[in-house]
PDB file of C-alpha atoms in Angstrom:
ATOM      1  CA  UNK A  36     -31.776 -44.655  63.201  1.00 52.00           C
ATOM      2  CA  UNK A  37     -30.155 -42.186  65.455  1.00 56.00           C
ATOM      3  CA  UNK A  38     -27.367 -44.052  66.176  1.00 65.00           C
ATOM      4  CA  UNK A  39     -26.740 -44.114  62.465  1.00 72.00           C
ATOM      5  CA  UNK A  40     -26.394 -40.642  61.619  1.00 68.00           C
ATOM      6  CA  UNK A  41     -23.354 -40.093  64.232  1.00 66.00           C
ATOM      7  CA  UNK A  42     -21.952 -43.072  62.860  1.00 69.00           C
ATOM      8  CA  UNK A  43     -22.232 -41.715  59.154  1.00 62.00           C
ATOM      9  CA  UNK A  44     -20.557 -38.227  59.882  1.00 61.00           C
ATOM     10  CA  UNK A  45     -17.617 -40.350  61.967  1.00 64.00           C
ATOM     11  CA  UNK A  46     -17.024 -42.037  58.961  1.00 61.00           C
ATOM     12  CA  UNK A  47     -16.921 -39.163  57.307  1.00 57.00           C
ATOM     13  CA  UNK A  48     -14.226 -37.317  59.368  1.00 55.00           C
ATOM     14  CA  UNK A  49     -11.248 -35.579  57.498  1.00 54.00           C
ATOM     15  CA  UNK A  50      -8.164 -37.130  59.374  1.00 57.00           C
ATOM     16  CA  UNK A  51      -5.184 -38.436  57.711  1.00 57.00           C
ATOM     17  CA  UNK A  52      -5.278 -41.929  58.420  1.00 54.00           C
ATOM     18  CA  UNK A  53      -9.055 -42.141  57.101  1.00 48.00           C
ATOM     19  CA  UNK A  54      -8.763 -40.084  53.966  1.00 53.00           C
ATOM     20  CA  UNK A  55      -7.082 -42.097  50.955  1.00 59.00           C
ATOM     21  CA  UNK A  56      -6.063 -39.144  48.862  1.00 60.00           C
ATOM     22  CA  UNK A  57      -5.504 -40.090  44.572  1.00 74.00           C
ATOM     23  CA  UNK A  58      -3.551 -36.780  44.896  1.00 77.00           C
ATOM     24  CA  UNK A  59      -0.017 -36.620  45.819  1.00 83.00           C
ATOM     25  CA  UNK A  60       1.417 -33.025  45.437  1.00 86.00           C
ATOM     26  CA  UNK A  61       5.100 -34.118  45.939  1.00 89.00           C
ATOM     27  CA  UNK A  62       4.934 -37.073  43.353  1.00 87.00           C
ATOM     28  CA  UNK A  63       2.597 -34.503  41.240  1.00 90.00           C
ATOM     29  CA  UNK A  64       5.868 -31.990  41.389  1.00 91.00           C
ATOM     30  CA  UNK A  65       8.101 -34.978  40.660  1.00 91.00           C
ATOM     31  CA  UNK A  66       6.208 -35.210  37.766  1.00 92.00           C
ATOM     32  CA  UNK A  67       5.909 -32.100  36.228  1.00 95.00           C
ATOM     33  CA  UNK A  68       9.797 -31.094  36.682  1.00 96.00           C
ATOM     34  CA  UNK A  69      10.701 -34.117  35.152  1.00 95.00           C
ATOM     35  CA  UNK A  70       8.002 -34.166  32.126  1.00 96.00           C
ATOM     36  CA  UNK A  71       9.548 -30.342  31.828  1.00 97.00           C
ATOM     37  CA  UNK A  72      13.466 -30.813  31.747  1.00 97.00           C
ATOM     38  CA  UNK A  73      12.811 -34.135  29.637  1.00 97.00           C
ATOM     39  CA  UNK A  74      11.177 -32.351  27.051  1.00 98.00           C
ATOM     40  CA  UNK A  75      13.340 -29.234  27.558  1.00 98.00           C
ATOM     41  CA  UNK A  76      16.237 -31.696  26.598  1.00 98.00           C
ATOM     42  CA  UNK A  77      14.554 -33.130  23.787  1.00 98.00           C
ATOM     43  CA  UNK A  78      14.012 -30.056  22.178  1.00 98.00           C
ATOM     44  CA  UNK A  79      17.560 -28.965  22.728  1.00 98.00           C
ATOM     45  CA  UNK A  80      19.057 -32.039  20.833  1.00 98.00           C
ATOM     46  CA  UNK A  81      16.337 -31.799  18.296  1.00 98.00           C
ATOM     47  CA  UNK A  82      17.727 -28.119  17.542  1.00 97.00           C
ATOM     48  CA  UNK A  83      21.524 -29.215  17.874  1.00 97.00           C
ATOM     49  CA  UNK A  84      20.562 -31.827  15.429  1.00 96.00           C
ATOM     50  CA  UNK A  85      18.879 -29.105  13.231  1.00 95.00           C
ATOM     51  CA  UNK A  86      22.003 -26.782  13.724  1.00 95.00           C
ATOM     52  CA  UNK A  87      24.660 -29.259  12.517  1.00 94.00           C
ATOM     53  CA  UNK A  88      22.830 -30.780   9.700  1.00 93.00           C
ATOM     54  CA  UNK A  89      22.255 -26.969   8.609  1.00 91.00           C
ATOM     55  CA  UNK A  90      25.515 -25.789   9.188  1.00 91.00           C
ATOM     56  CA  UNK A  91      26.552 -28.792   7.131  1.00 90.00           C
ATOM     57  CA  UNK A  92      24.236 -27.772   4.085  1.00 85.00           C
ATOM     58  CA  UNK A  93      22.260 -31.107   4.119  1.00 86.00           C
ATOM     59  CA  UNK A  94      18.916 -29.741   4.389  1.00 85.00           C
ATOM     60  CA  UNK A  95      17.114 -26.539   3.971  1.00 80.00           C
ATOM     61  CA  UNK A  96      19.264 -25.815   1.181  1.00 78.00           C
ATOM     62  CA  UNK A  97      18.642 -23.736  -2.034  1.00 75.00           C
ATOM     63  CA  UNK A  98      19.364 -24.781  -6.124  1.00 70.00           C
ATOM     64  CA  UNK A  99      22.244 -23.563  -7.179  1.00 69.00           C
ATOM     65  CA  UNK A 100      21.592 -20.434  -8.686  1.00 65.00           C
ATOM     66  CA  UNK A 101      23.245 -19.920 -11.792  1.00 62.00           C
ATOM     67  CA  UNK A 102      25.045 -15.806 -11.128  1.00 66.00           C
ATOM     68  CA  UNK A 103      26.711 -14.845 -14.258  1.00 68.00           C
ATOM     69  CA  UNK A 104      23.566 -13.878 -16.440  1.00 68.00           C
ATOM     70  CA  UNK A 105      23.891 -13.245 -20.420  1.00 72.00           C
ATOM     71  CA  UNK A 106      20.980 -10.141 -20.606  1.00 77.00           C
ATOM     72  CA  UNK A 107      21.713  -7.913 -23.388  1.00 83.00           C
ATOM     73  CA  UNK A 108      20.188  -4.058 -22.886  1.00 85.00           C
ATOM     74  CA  UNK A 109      18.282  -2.528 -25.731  1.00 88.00           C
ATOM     75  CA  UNK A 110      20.120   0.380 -26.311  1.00 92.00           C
ATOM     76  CA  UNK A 111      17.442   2.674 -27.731  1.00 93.00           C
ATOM     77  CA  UNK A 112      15.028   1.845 -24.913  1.00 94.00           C
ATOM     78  CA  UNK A 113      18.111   2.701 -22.425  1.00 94.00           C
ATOM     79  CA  UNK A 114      18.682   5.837 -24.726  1.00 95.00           C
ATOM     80  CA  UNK A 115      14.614   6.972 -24.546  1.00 96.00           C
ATOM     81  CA  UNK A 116      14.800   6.032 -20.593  1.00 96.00           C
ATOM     82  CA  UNK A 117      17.815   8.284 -19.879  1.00 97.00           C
ATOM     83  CA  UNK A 118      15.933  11.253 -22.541  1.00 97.00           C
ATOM     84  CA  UNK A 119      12.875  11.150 -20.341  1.00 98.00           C
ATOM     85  CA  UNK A 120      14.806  11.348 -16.772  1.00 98.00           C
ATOM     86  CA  UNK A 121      16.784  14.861 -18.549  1.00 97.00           C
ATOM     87  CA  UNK A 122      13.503  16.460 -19.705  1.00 97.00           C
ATOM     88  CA  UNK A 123      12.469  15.509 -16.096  1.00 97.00           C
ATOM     89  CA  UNK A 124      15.407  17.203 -14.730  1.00 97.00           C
ATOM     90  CA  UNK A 125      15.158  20.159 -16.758  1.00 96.00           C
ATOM     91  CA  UNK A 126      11.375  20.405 -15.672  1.00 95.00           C
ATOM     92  CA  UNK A 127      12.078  20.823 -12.233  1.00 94.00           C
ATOM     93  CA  UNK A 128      14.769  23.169 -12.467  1.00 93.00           C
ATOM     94  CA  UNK A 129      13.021  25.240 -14.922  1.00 91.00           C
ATOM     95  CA  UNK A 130      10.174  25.204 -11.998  1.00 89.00           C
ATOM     96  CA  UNK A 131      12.598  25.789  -9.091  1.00 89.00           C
ATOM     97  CA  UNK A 132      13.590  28.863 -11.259  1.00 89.00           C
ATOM     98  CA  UNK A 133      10.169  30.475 -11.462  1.00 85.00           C
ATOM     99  CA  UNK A 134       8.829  32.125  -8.830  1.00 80.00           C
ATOM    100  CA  UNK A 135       4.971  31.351  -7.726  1.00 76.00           C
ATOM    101  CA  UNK A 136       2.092  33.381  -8.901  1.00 76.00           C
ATOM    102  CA  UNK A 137      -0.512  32.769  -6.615  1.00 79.00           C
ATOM    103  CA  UNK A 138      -3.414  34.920  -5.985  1.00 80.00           C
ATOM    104  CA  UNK A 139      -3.685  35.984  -2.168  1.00 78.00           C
ATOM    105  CA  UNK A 140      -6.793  34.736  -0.854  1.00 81.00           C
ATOM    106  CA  UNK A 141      -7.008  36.763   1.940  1.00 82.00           C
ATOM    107  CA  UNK A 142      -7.627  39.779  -0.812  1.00 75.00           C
TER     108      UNK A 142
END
């Protein structure tokens, strides 16, 4: 039994040659640079393709929108609307003319 406890922490030694890493940090930076610029180039040809078919006007476009509209105004409201904005007007300048009677409240 003592002779196996030496022999267990030998085997357990952290040299190079004994230690059969999974991990490989240069093929694990191989990987990620080229998972990154793959998918970076993806997504720029997705948006070029996005761009041109836009630019185009194949997709993302809008109904055509009919612009010359046939909407006849009601005169009289337009007449009571336009009344309403004068007495307005001649509201405010009637108070603009007056001066302020407060009381003083320091009195």
């Amino acid at each position: 039994m003592p002779k196996s406890i030496p022999n267990f922490f030998k085997k357990l030694s952290f040299k190079k040659s004994n230690v059969h890493m999974p991990f490989d940090p240069k093929r694990d930076w191989k990987i990620i640079i080229f998972s990154f610029t793959g998918l970076s180039l993806l997504l720029a040809g997705f948006s070029g393709y996005l761009f041109f078919k836009i630019n185009r006007g194949e997709i993302f476009t809008s109904g055509q929108q009919n612009t010359s509209t046939n909407q006849v105004i009601d005169k009289k409201l337009l007449d009571d609307t336009v009344a309403r904005f004068e007495t307005k007007k001649a509201r405010l300048s009637e108070l603009e003319s007056q001066t302020s009677v407060t009381p003083d409240p320091s009195l």
